[in-house]
Coordinates of C-alpha atoms (C1' of nucleotides) in Angstrom, one line a residue:
Chain A
M29 CA -35.1 17.2 -11.3
K30 CA -31.6 16.9 -9.9
E31 CA -28.8 18.9 -11.4
N32 CA -26.3 16.9 -13.3
I33 CA -23.2 17.0 -11.1
R34 CA -19.9 17.3 -12.9
V35 CA -16.7 18.1 -11.1
R36 CA -13.1 18.0 -12.1
Y37 CA -9.6 17.6 -10.7
A38 CA -7.3 19.9 -12.7
P39 CA -3.7 19.5 -11.8
S40 CA -0.8 21.0 -13.7
P41 CA 2.0 18.6 -14.4
T42 CA 4.8 20.5 -12.8
G43 CA 6.0 17.9 -10.3
D44 CA 4.9 15.2 -7.9
P45 CA 1.3 15.4 -6.7
H46 CA 1.3 17.3 -3.5
I47 CA -0.8 16.3 -0.5
G48 CA -2.9 19.4 -0.8
N49 CA -3.5 18.7 -4.4
I50 CA -4.6 15.1 -3.8
R51 CA -6.9 16.2 -1.0
T52 CA -8.6 18.4 -3.6
A53 CA -8.9 15.4 -5.9
I54 CA -10.4 13.3 -3.1
F55 CA -13.0 15.9 -2.3
N56 CA -14.0 16.3 -5.9
W57 CA -14.2 12.6 -6.4
L58 CA -16.1 11.9 -3.2
F59 CA -18.6 14.6 -4.1
A60 CA -19.1 13.2 -7.6
R61 CA -19.5 9.6 -6.2
N62 CA -21.9 10.8 -3.5
Q63 CA -24.0 12.6 -6.0
K64 CA -23.8 9.9 -8.7
G65 CA -22.2 12.6 -10.8
T66 CA -19.1 12.6 -13.0
F67 CA -15.5 13.0 -11.9
I68 CA -13.2 14.4 -14.6
V69 CA -9.5 14.7 -14.7
R70 CA -8.1 17.5 -16.8
I71 CA -4.4 18.3 -17.2
E72 CA -3.6 22.0 -17.1
D73 CA -0.3 22.1 -19.0
T74 CA -0.5 25.6 -20.4
D75 CA 2.8 26.6 -18.9
Q76 CA 5.4 25.3 -21.4
K77 CA 8.3 26.2 -19.2
R78 CA 7.1 24.6 -16.0
T79 CA 5.7 21.4 -17.5
V80 CA 7.7 18.4 -16.3
T81 CA 7.8 15.3 -18.4
G82 CA 6.4 12.3 -16.7
A83 CA 4.5 14.4 -14.1
T84 CA 1.1 13.7 -15.7
D85 CA 1.9 10.0 -15.4
T86 CA 2.9 10.3 -11.8
I87 CA -0.3 12.2 -11.0
L88 CA -2.5 9.6 -12.6
R89 CA -0.6 6.7 -10.9
A90 CA -1.1 8.4 -7.6
L91 CA -4.9 8.5 -8.2
E92 CA -4.8 4.9 -9.2
W93 CA -2.9 4.0 -6.1
L94 CA -5.6 5.6 -4.0
E95 CA -8.3 3.9 -6.2
I96 CA -9.7 7.2 -7.2
E97 CA -11.1 6.4 -10.6
W98 CA -12.1 9.1 -13.1
D99 CA -14.9 8.9 -15.5
E100 CA -13.5 11.2 -18.1
G101 CA -9.9 12.3 -18.7
P102 CA -6.5 11.1 -19.9
G103 CA -6.3 7.5 -20.9
I104 CA -10.0 7.0 -21.2
G105 CA -11.2 10.1 -23.1
G106 CA -14.8 11.2 -22.9
P107 CA -17.4 13.4 -24.6
Y108 CA -15.3 16.5 -24.2
A109 CA -11.9 15.1 -25.2
P110 CA -9.1 16.0 -25.3
Y111 CA -8.6 16.5 -21.6
I112 CA -5.2 18.0 -21.9
Q113 CA -5.2 21.8 -22.3
S114 CA -2.2 22.0 -24.6
E115 CA -4.3 20.1 -27.1
R116 CA -7.2 22.5 -26.9
V117 CA -5.4 25.9 -27.4
D118 CA -7.7 26.8 -30.3
S119 CA -10.7 27.0 -28.1
Y120 CA -8.9 29.5 -25.8
R121 CA -7.7 31.6 -28.7
N122 CA -11.2 31.7 -30.0
A123 CA -12.6 32.8 -26.7
A124 CA -9.9 35.5 -26.5
Q125 CA -10.8 36.6 -30.0
I126 CA -14.4 37.0 -29.1
L127 CA -13.5 39.1 -26.1
L128 CA -11.2 41.2 -28.4
D129 CA -14.0 41.6 -30.9
E130 CA -16.4 42.7 -28.3
G131 CA -14.0 45.2 -26.8
K132 CA -13.7 43.3 -23.6
A133 CA -10.0 42.5 -24.0
Y134 CA -7.1 44.2 -25.7
Y135 CA -3.6 43.5 -27.0
C136 CA -0.9 44.7 -24.7
T137 CA 2.6 45.1 -26.0
C138 CA 4.3 46.2 -22.9
S139 CA 7.6 44.6 -22.4
P140 CA 8.3 42.4 -19.4
E141 CA 11.0 45.0 -18.5
R142 CA 8.5 47.8 -18.4
L143 CA 6.1 45.7 -16.3
Q144 CA 8.9 44.9 -14.0
K145 CA 9.8 48.6 -13.7
I146 CA 6.4 49.8 -12.9
R147 CA 6.0 47.0 -10.3
L148 CA 9.1 48.2 -8.6
E149 CA 7.9 51.8 -8.7
Q150 CA 4.6 50.8 -7.1
Q151 CA 6.4 48.9 -4.5
T152 CA 8.6 51.8 -3.4
L153 CA 5.5 54.0 -3.4
R154 CA 3.8 51.4 -1.3
L155 CA 1.0 51.0 -3.8
P156 CA -0.5 47.7 -4.7
P157 CA 1.4 46.2 -7.6
K158 CA -0.9 46.3 -10.6
Y159 CA -0.7 46.7 -14.3
D160 CA -1.1 50.4 -15.2
R161 CA -3.4 49.7 -18.1
H162 CA -1.1 51.5 -20.5
C163 CA -2.3 49.6 -23.6
R164 CA -6.0 49.5 -22.6
D165 CA -7.2 52.2 -24.9
L166 CA -4.6 52.0 -27.6
N167 CA -6.7 49.8 -29.8
T168 CA -3.8 47.9 -31.0
S169 CA -4.8 45.8 -33.9
K170 CA -3.8 42.2 -34.3
P171 CA 0.0 42.1 -34.1
V172 CA 1.9 39.8 -36.4
Y173 CA 3.1 36.7 -34.7
P174 CA 5.6 36.0 -33.4
T175 CA 5.2 39.0 -31.2
E176 CA 5.6 40.2 -27.7
A177 CA 1.9 41.0 -27.4
V178 CA -0.3 39.4 -24.9
I179 CA -4.1 39.8 -24.5
R180 CA -5.4 41.3 -21.4
F181 CA -8.9 41.3 -20.0
K182 CA -10.6 44.6 -19.3
M183 CA -11.6 44.8 -15.7
P184 CA -14.2 47.3 -14.5
L185 CA -12.5 50.5 -13.3
E186 CA -14.7 50.8 -10.2
G187 CA -17.5 49.2 -8.3
T188 CA -17.9 46.2 -6.1
I189 CA -17.7 42.7 -7.2
V190 CA -19.7 40.2 -5.2
F191 CA -18.6 36.7 -5.5
T192 CA -20.4 33.8 -3.9
D193 CA -18.4 31.0 -2.4
T194 CA -20.4 28.0 -1.4
I195 CA -18.5 27.5 1.9
R196 CA -18.0 31.2 2.9
G197 CA -20.9 32.9 1.4
D198 CA -20.6 36.3 -0.3
V199 CA -17.2 37.8 -0.6
K200 CA -16.8 41.4 -1.7
F201 CA -14.0 42.8 -3.8
D202 CA -13.3 46.4 -4.7
A203 CA -12.8 46.6 -8.5
G204 CA -10.1 49.2 -7.9
V205 CA -7.7 46.6 -6.5
L206 CA -8.0 44.2 -9.4
D207 CA -6.0 44.7 -12.5
D208 CA -6.3 43.8 -16.2
F209 CA -4.9 40.3 -16.1
V210 CA -3.4 38.4 -19.0
I211 CA -5.6 35.8 -20.6
L212 CA -3.4 34.9 -23.6
K213 CA 0.3 34.8 -23.3
S214 CA 2.7 35.9 -26.0
D215 CA 3.5 32.3 -26.8
G216 CA -0.1 31.8 -27.8
Y217 CA -1.0 29.8 -24.7
P218 CA -3.7 30.8 -22.4
T219 CA -3.2 31.6 -18.7
Y220 CA -5.0 29.5 -16.0
H221 CA -7.8 32.1 -15.8
L222 CA -8.9 31.8 -19.4
A223 CA -8.2 28.1 -19.9
S224 CA -10.0 26.9 -16.8
T225 CA -12.9 29.2 -17.4
V226 CA -13.3 28.1 -21.0
D227 CA -12.9 24.4 -20.2
D228 CA -15.1 24.4 -17.1
H229 CA -17.8 25.9 -19.3
T230 CA -17.4 23.7 -22.3
M231 CA -17.0 20.6 -20.1
A232 CA -20.2 21.5 -18.3
I233 CA -18.7 21.6 -14.9
S234 CA -21.3 22.1 -12.2
H235 CA -19.0 22.7 -9.2
V236 CA -15.5 24.1 -9.2
M237 CA -13.9 22.7 -6.1
R238 CA -10.4 24.1 -5.7
A239 CA -7.9 25.2 -3.1
E240 CA -8.5 28.4 -1.2
E241 CA -5.5 30.1 -2.7
W242 CA -7.7 30.7 -5.7
L243 CA -10.2 32.8 -3.8
P244 CA -8.5 36.1 -4.4
S245 CA -8.7 35.6 -8.2
A246 CA -12.2 34.3 -8.1
P247 CA -13.7 37.8 -9.0
K248 CA -11.6 37.8 -12.1
H249 CA -13.0 34.5 -13.1
Q250 CA -16.5 35.6 -12.4
L251 CA -16.1 38.6 -14.7
L252 CA -14.7 36.3 -17.3
Y253 CA -17.7 34.1 -17.1
Q254 CA -20.0 37.1 -17.5
A255 CA -18.0 38.5 -20.4
L256 CA -18.1 35.2 -22.2
N257 CA -21.8 34.8 -21.5
Y258 CA -21.2 31.6 -19.7
Q259 CA -23.3 30.3 -16.9
M260 CA -21.3 30.3 -13.6
P261 CA -20.7 26.9 -11.9
K262 CA -20.8 26.9 -8.2
F263 CA -17.5 27.7 -6.6
V264 CA -16.3 25.8 -3.6
H265 CA -12.9 26.9 -2.1
L266 CA -11.4 24.2 0.0
P267 CA -9.4 25.1 3.1
I268 CA -5.7 24.8 2.6
I269 CA -3.5 22.4 4.4
L270 CA -0.7 23.7 6.5
G271 CA 2.5 22.3 7.9
T272 CA 3.2 21.9 11.6
D273 CA 4.5 25.5 11.7
K274 CA 1.2 26.7 10.3
S275 CA 2.5 27.8 7.0
K276 CA 1.3 26.4 3.7
L277 CA 2.5 22.8 3.4
S278 CA 5.7 22.8 1.2
K279 CA 8.9 20.9 0.7
R280 CA 10.4 22.4 3.8
H281 CA 7.9 20.3 5.8
G282 CA 9.5 17.1 4.6
A283 CA 7.3 14.6 2.9
T284 CA 4.6 16.4 1.0
S285 CA 4.3 14.4 -2.2
I286 CA 1.8 11.6 -2.0
M287 CA 4.5 9.4 -3.6
D288 CA 6.6 9.9 -0.5
F289 CA 3.9 8.4 1.6
Q290 CA 3.6 5.5 -0.8
K291 CA 7.3 4.9 -0.5
M292 CA 7.2 5.0 3.3
G293 CA 4.6 2.3 3.3
Y294 CA 1.4 4.1 4.1
L295 CA -1.7 2.3 2.9
P296 CA -3.8 4.0 0.3
S297 CA -6.9 3.2 2.4
A298 CA -5.4 5.0 5.4
M299 CA -4.3 7.9 3.4
L300 CA -7.7 8.3 1.9
N301 CA -9.4 8.1 5.3
F302 CA -6.9 10.6 6.8
M303 CA -7.1 13.2 4.0
A304 CA -10.8 13.1 3.8
L305 CA -10.8 14.2 7.4
L306 CA -8.6 17.2 6.6
G307 CA -11.3 19.9 6.3
W308 CA -14.3 17.6 6.4
S309 CA -15.9 15.5 9.2
L310 CA -18.7 13.1 9.4
D311 CA -19.9 13.8 12.9
D312 CA -18.5 14.3 16.4
K313 CA -17.0 10.8 16.8
T314 CA -16.0 9.2 13.6
D315 CA -12.3 8.9 12.8
I316 CA -12.1 5.5 11.1
I317 CA -14.2 5.6 8.0
S318 CA -14.3 3.3 5.0
K319 CA -14.2 4.4 1.4
T320 CA -17.8 3.2 1.0
S321 CA -19.0 5.2 4.0
L322 CA -17.0 8.2 2.9
I323 CA -18.8 8.1 -0.5
E324 CA -22.1 7.6 1.2
N325 CA -21.8 10.4 3.6
F326 CA -19.7 13.1 1.9
S327 CA -21.3 16.5 1.6
I328 CA -20.1 20.0 0.9
D329 CA -21.9 21.5 3.8
R330 CA -19.7 19.6 6.2
I331 CA -16.5 21.0 4.7
G332 CA -15.0 23.5 7.1
A333 CA -13.6 26.9 6.3
S334 CA -10.5 27.1 8.5
P335 CA -7.2 25.6 7.4
A336 CA -6.1 22.3 8.7
I337 CA -2.6 21.2 9.8
F338 CA -1.3 17.9 8.5
D339 CA -0.7 15.9 11.6
R340 CA 1.8 13.0 11.0
D341 CA 1.1 11.5 14.5
K342 CA -2.5 11.0 13.8
L343 CA -1.8 9.6 10.3
N344 CA 0.6 7.1 11.9
W345 CA -2.0 6.0 14.3
L346 CA -4.6 5.6 11.6
N347 CA -2.2 3.8 9.3
G348 CA -1.3 1.4 12.1
I349 CA -5.0 0.5 12.5
Y350 CA -5.3 -0.2 8.8
I351 CA -2.1 -2.3 8.9
R352 CA -3.4 -4.4 11.7
Q353 CA -6.7 -4.9 9.9
L354 CA -4.9 -6.4 6.9
D355 CA -5.3 -10.1 6.7
P356 CA -1.9 -11.7 7.3
K357 CA -1.4 -12.9 3.8
S358 CA -2.0 -9.5 2.4
F359 CA 0.2 -7.9 5.0
A360 CA 3.0 -10.4 4.0
N361 CA 2.7 -9.5 0.4
Q362 CA 2.9 -5.8 1.0
A363 CA 5.6 -6.1 3.6
L364 CA 8.0 -8.1 1.3
P365 CA 9.4 -5.1 -0.6
F366 CA 10.1 -3.3 2.6
L367 CA 12.4 -5.9 4.1
S368 CA 16.0 -5.0 4.4
D369 CA 18.6 -6.1 1.8
E370 CA 20.1 -8.5 4.4
S371 CA 16.9 -10.6 4.2
K372 CA 17.5 -11.3 0.5
G373 CA 19.5 -14.5 0.9
F374 CA 17.1 -16.2 3.3
E375 CA 14.7 -18.9 2.3
S376 CA 11.1 -17.8 1.8
A377 CA 9.7 -20.1 4.5
Y378 CA 11.8 -18.3 7.1
V379 CA 10.9 -14.9 5.8
Q380 CA 7.3 -15.8 5.9
K381 CA 7.5 -16.8 9.5
V382 CA 9.2 -13.5 10.4
I383 CA 6.8 -11.1 8.8
P384 CA 3.7 -11.8 10.8
L385 CA 5.6 -11.0 14.0
V386 CA 5.7 -7.3 13.3
Q387 CA 2.3 -6.7 11.8
E388 CA 0.8 -5.2 14.9
R389 CA 4.0 -3.4 15.8
V390 CA 4.6 -1.1 12.8
K391 CA 2.8 2.1 11.9
F392 CA 4.0 2.1 8.3
L393 CA 5.6 -0.5 6.1
S394 CA 9.0 0.9 5.9
E395 CA 9.4 0.4 9.6
I396 CA 9.5 -3.3 8.9
S397 CA 13.1 -3.3 7.7
E398 CA 14.3 -2.1 11.1
A399 CA 11.9 -4.1 13.1
T400 CA 12.9 -7.4 11.6
S401 CA 16.6 -6.7 10.9
F402 CA 17.9 -8.9 13.7
F403 CA 16.3 -11.9 12.2
F404 CA 18.6 -11.5 9.2
Q405 CA 21.9 -10.6 10.7
D406 CA 24.7 -13.1 11.2
T407 CA 26.5 -11.1 13.8
L408 CA 24.6 -9.0 16.2
D409 CA 25.9 -5.7 17.3
Y410 CA 25.3 -5.5 21.1
A411 CA 25.0 -1.9 22.2
D412 CA 27.0 -1.1 25.3
G413 CA 25.6 -2.4 28.5
N414 CA 22.6 -4.0 26.9
L415 CA 23.8 -7.5 27.6
T416 CA 24.2 -6.9 31.3
Q417 CA 20.9 -7.1 33.1
K418 CA 20.7 -5.3 36.3
D419 CA 21.3 -7.5 39.4
L420 CA 23.1 -10.0 37.3
D421 CA 26.9 -9.9 37.1
L422 CA 29.0 -11.1 34.2
T423 CA 29.8 -14.5 35.4
I424 CA 26.2 -15.3 36.3
S425 CA 25.0 -13.9 33.0
R426 CA 27.3 -16.1 31.1
D427 CA 26.3 -19.1 33.1
L428 CA 22.6 -18.3 32.6
L429 CA 23.0 -18.1 28.9
Q430 CA 24.9 -21.3 28.9
Q431 CA 22.1 -23.1 30.8
S432 CA 19.5 -21.5 28.5
M433 CA 21.4 -22.9 25.6
S434 CA 21.4 -26.4 26.9
T435 CA 17.7 -26.0 27.8
L436 CA 16.9 -25.1 24.2
E437 CA 19.0 -27.9 22.9
K438 CA 16.9 -30.3 24.9
T439 CA 13.6 -28.8 23.8
N440 CA 11.7 -31.0 21.5
P441 CA 9.6 -30.2 19.6
F442 CA 11.1 -26.8 19.1
L443 CA 7.8 -24.8 19.4
H444 CA 7.1 -21.7 21.4
E445 CA 4.8 -23.5 23.8
T446 CA 7.5 -26.1 24.8
I447 CA 10.2 -23.4 24.7
E448 CA 8.2 -21.3 27.1
E449 CA 7.6 -24.2 29.4
N450 CA 11.2 -25.2 29.6
L451 CA 12.5 -21.7 30.0
R452 CA 10.0 -21.0 32.8
N453 CA 11.1 -24.1 34.6
L454 CA 14.7 -23.1 34.2
A455 CA 13.9 -19.7 35.8
K456 CA 12.1 -21.4 38.6
R457 CA 14.9 -23.8 39.3
L458 CA 17.4 -21.0 39.4
E459 CA 15.1 -18.9 41.6
L460 CA 15.0 -16.0 39.2
K461 CA 12.2 -13.8 38.2
P462 CA 11.1 -14.9 34.8
G463 CA 11.5 -11.4 33.4
Q464 CA 15.1 -11.3 34.4
L465 CA 16.1 -14.5 32.6
F466 CA 13.9 -13.7 29.6
G467 CA 15.3 -10.2 29.3
L468 CA 18.8 -11.5 29.2
I469 CA 18.0 -14.1 26.6
R470 CA 16.1 -11.6 24.5
V471 CA 19.1 -9.2 24.3
A472 CA 21.4 -12.1 23.6
L473 CA 19.3 -13.3 20.8
T474 CA 18.3 -10.1 19.2
A475 CA 20.6 -7.3 20.5
S476 CA 17.4 -5.4 21.1
K477 CA 15.3 -4.7 24.1
A478 CA 12.1 -4.4 22.1
T479 CA 11.2 -7.4 20.0
P480 CA 8.2 -9.6 19.2
P481 CA 7.3 -12.1 21.9
L482 CA 10.4 -14.0 23.0
F483 CA 9.2 -17.6 22.6
T484 CA 7.8 -17.2 19.1
T485 CA 11.0 -15.3 18.2
I486 CA 13.1 -18.2 19.4
E487 CA 10.9 -20.7 17.5
T488 CA 11.2 -18.6 14.4
L489 CA 14.9 -18.2 14.7
G490 CA 15.3 -21.9 15.1
L491 CA 17.6 -23.9 17.3
D492 CA 20.8 -23.5 15.3
R493 CA 20.6 -19.7 15.1
C494 CA 19.7 -19.5 18.8
V495 CA 22.7 -21.6 19.8
Q496 CA 25.0 -19.6 17.6
R497 CA 23.8 -16.3 19.0
L498 CA 23.9 -17.4 22.6
Q499 CA 27.5 -18.5 22.1
Q500 CA 28.2 -15.1 20.5
A501 CA 26.7 -13.3 23.5
I502 CA 28.7 -15.5 25.9
N503 CA 31.9 -14.6 24.1
N504 CA 30.9 -11.0 24.0
L505 CA 30.3 -11.0 27.8
G506 CA 33.7 -12.5 28.2
T507 CA 35.3 -9.5 26.7
I508 CA 33.6 -7.1 29.0
L509 CA 35.7 -6.2 32.0
P510 CA 33.9 -6.8 35.2
P511 CA 33.0 -3.6 37.0
P512 CA 35.7 -2.5 39.5
K513 CA 35.0 -3.5 43.1
Chain B
rG3 C1' 2.2 47.7 1.6
rC4 C1' -2.7 46.5 -0.4
rC5 C1' -6.8 42.8 -0.9
rC6 C1' -9.2 38.4 0.7
rC7 C1' -10.1 34.4 4.1
rC8 C1' -9.9 32.1 8.9
rA9 C1' -10.1 31.9 14.5
rU10 C1' -13.2 25.8 19.9
rC11 C1' -7.8 21.5 24.0
rG12 C1' -0.6 21.1 21.2
rU13 C1' -3.2 18.7 16.6
rC14 C1' -7.8 16.9 13.6
rU15 C1' -12.5 18.2 15.0
rA16 C1' -18.2 18.1 17.1
rG17 C1' -21.1 22.3 18.1
rA18 C1' -25.8 26.0 13.1
rG19 C1' -29.1 30.8 20.6
rG20 C1' -30.8 27.3 25.8
rC21 C1' -29.1 19.8 25.3
rC22 C1' -22.1 22.8 26.6
rC23 C1' -19.0 25.7 33.5
rA24 C1' -18.0 22.5 25.7
rG25 C1' -18.1 16.2 23.3
rG26 C1' -14.8 12.6 20.4
rA27 C1' -10.0 11.3 18.3
rC28 C1' -4.4 11.8 17.9
rG29 C1' -0.5 12.9 21.0
rC30 C1' 0.9 13.2 26.4
rC31 C1' 0.7 11.1 31.6
rA32 C1' -0.8 7.1 35.1
rC33 C1' -2.6 2.4 36.1
rC34 C1' -4.2 -2.6 34.3
rC35 C1' -2.8 -6.8 31.1
rU36 C1' 2.2 -8.7 30.3
rU37 C1' 8.7 -12.1 29.1
rU38 C1' 10.2 -6.7 26.3
rC39 C1' 7.9 -3.8 22.6
rA40 C1' 3.4 -3.2 20.4
rA41 C1' -1.8 -3.9 20.6
rG42 C1' -5.9 -3.7 24.1
rG43 C1' -8.5 -1.9 28.6
rU44 C1' -9.3 2.0 32.4
rG45 C1' -8.5 6.7 34.2
rG46 C1' -6.2 11.7 34.0
rA47 C1' -4.1 16.4 32.6
rG48 C1' -5.3 19.6 28.6
rA49 C1' -9.9 25.0 25.5
rU50 C1' -11.8 31.3 31.0
rC51 C1' -14.7 28.6 23.0
rA52 C1' -8.3 34.6 20.6
rG53 C1' -9.6 39.6 23.3
rG54 C1' -13.2 43.5 23.8
rG55 C1' -17.8 45.5 22.8
rG56 C1' -22.9 44.8 21.4
rU57 C1' -27.9 42.0 20.1
rU58 C1' -30.9 38.7 23.4
rC59 C1' -34.4 36.6 29.1
rG60 C1' -30.1 33.6 27.4
rA61 C1' -24.2 33.3 22.9
rA62 C1' -18.8 29.0 21.4
rU63 C1' -23.0 29.8 18.2
rC64 C1' -25.6 36.4 15.5
rC65 C1' -23.3 41.7 14.6
rC66 C1' -19.0 45.1 15.1
rC67 C1' -14.0 46.3 16.4
rU68 C1' -9.2 44.7 17.8
rU69 C1' -5.5 41.1 17.8
rG70 C1' -3.4 36.8 15.8
rG71 C1' -2.7 33.3 11.8
rG72 C1' -3.0 32.1 6.8
rG73 C1' -3.6 33.0 1.6
rG74 C1' -3.2 36.2 -2.7
rC75 C1' -1.2 40.4 -5.4
rA76 C1' 3.3 37.0 -12.6
rC77 C1' 3.1 36.5 -20.0
rC78 C1' 2.8 30.2 -12.6
rA79 C1' -1.0 27.3 -11.8

RNA sequence: GCCCCCAUCGUCUAGAGGCCCAGGACGCCACCCUUUCAAGGUGGAGAUCAGGGGUUCGAAUCCCCUUGGGGGCACCA
C-alpha cells in the first residue's frame, strides 16, 4: 500500500514572497501532484513583531498567479484547520507543557541582557555562541504570566546525532555544539522549532521539503520529534538559490520577489518552468517543459544537492519562448496593461494593430512600452546622426524622403504589399540599394534603427502619420548643418 | 571562530565504474535567411570533470585529505 503523501508550504508572512520561497512551494506542490498526494499551505506567523499585514494575502495571490492550487489551507480550510499558527497556540503550549512535565524542557528566566552578555564573552573567547544552560537544573516552577520566562528544550549533553536527509543521506552532528533552544517565547508564542514540529505531526505531513538553511537545525527538530513521541516525517532539504555573485539571493540582487517578476511581465508558465529547473532536472536535454509534464515527471531523486544560481538571461530566453507561443489574442490582452501612457488616447483599433508587431520581439511584457513607443508619439526625437545614412548627404536624403512621401501618397490600397512594391520600385528607379532607402525611411518614421518590419509598420501608422513624420524628418534634416568640406 | 552542506563549460545541468579525451540548454562569436531588430537555421569557442592522494584491470562517477564556495550558530523564520 502506498504511503499517503502530504506535504506543506509553510511561509511566514513577513514580506513579499521571495523567489527561493516560491521555488520551495513549487517543489512541494509538484511532488504532491505527482504522487496524487495533498498539498497544504500553512501560515507561520508566530513572530508577532515581524508579521506584516497583507503579506499572507500577497503570498496566496502569488501562488494563484502561478496556478499552484492548495488542497488545504487558508481560505479553504481542511481537516486540520486552522492553518494559521497564531490561531493554534494552545496546541504548542500543550506540547511544551508535556515536555516540561516529563523533564524534557525547562523554564529559563535569563534576561536578554544576560544572554547577550554571555554571547559576547563567548565570542571574544572564540567559543561557539551557545546558551550556557544556566537555568537547566534550577527546576523553576511555573512562573506567573506575564513573565520574562521562556521554555527551553533539554538537548543531550554529549553524543552524536545522526540525521537522515533524503537528498544528502546521513548527516552527523556532535551534541556538544547544539544548545538548549527556546521552544516557547516569553510572549507565549512558540518558536519555529516547536510550532512546525507540532503542526507537521498533527497535520500528518509525510515529507518536510524546505530550504537547505534549515539543515543545521534539523537535529534539534529530530530530537523534538523523539521527545514528543512523534513519528518523523521524511526530511528533504532543497538546495538554496544564489544570486549572480554566489551569495544567497537577497534584495541586493535586484528583483527577488515573485511579484517583481509579475510586474515586469514574466508569464507564470515561464516562471514555473524556469524555477522547476532550479535544482531539479528531467533529463539531459529538456529545458522547455509544460506544467503537465512537470507534474508527470517530478521526483525527489532528481533534485540536486548543490546550490543553483538564478540566471536572468536564461529566464528571459524562456519567457520569450512562452510569449511567442501565446496566441495573438491572448498576447494582446496581456500586453495592454504594459503599453506606455502615451498610448492611452489612441483608438483601440490602432492599438490592436500595433501590439502584434512586437510579440516575437520582447522577452518580457514590460519591454512592450519601449518597443512600441514610437507608434504613439506625435513628435519623434531623432538621436544625433541617426537620420543621416552613410553615403547619403543631406540634400539627397531630404530629396529621397520627399520622393518616398509622394510614393506613399500615391499608394492605394495602403497595404504593406503595395507599399513594399512601390518603395522597391522607387529604390530601383533611383539606383539605390533597397536597404539604403528603407533604412532612411525607417529612421524618419520611427526615430529608431530597430523596429518591426518597415512595410507593416508603415501600413500600421497609416498614410497621414507617415506623411507628417516624413515632413518632420525633412525639416529636421534642414536644421542640420552640412558637414564641412 | 565553531558546526553543517556543496563542488562537471561564465550560468542551469546530463552523467549513479567502462557507452564520456564529458552530452544538452542559456549566454557569447561567426555564417545563412533578411529592409532594420527579433525569430529561425548552421557552425564554433568554452570544463585537464577544483587540486592531491587512494580503491579498481578501469573513476567525473567510490573513499580520504586539501582548497574553494555556500549555509547555520536569536525569545527570526
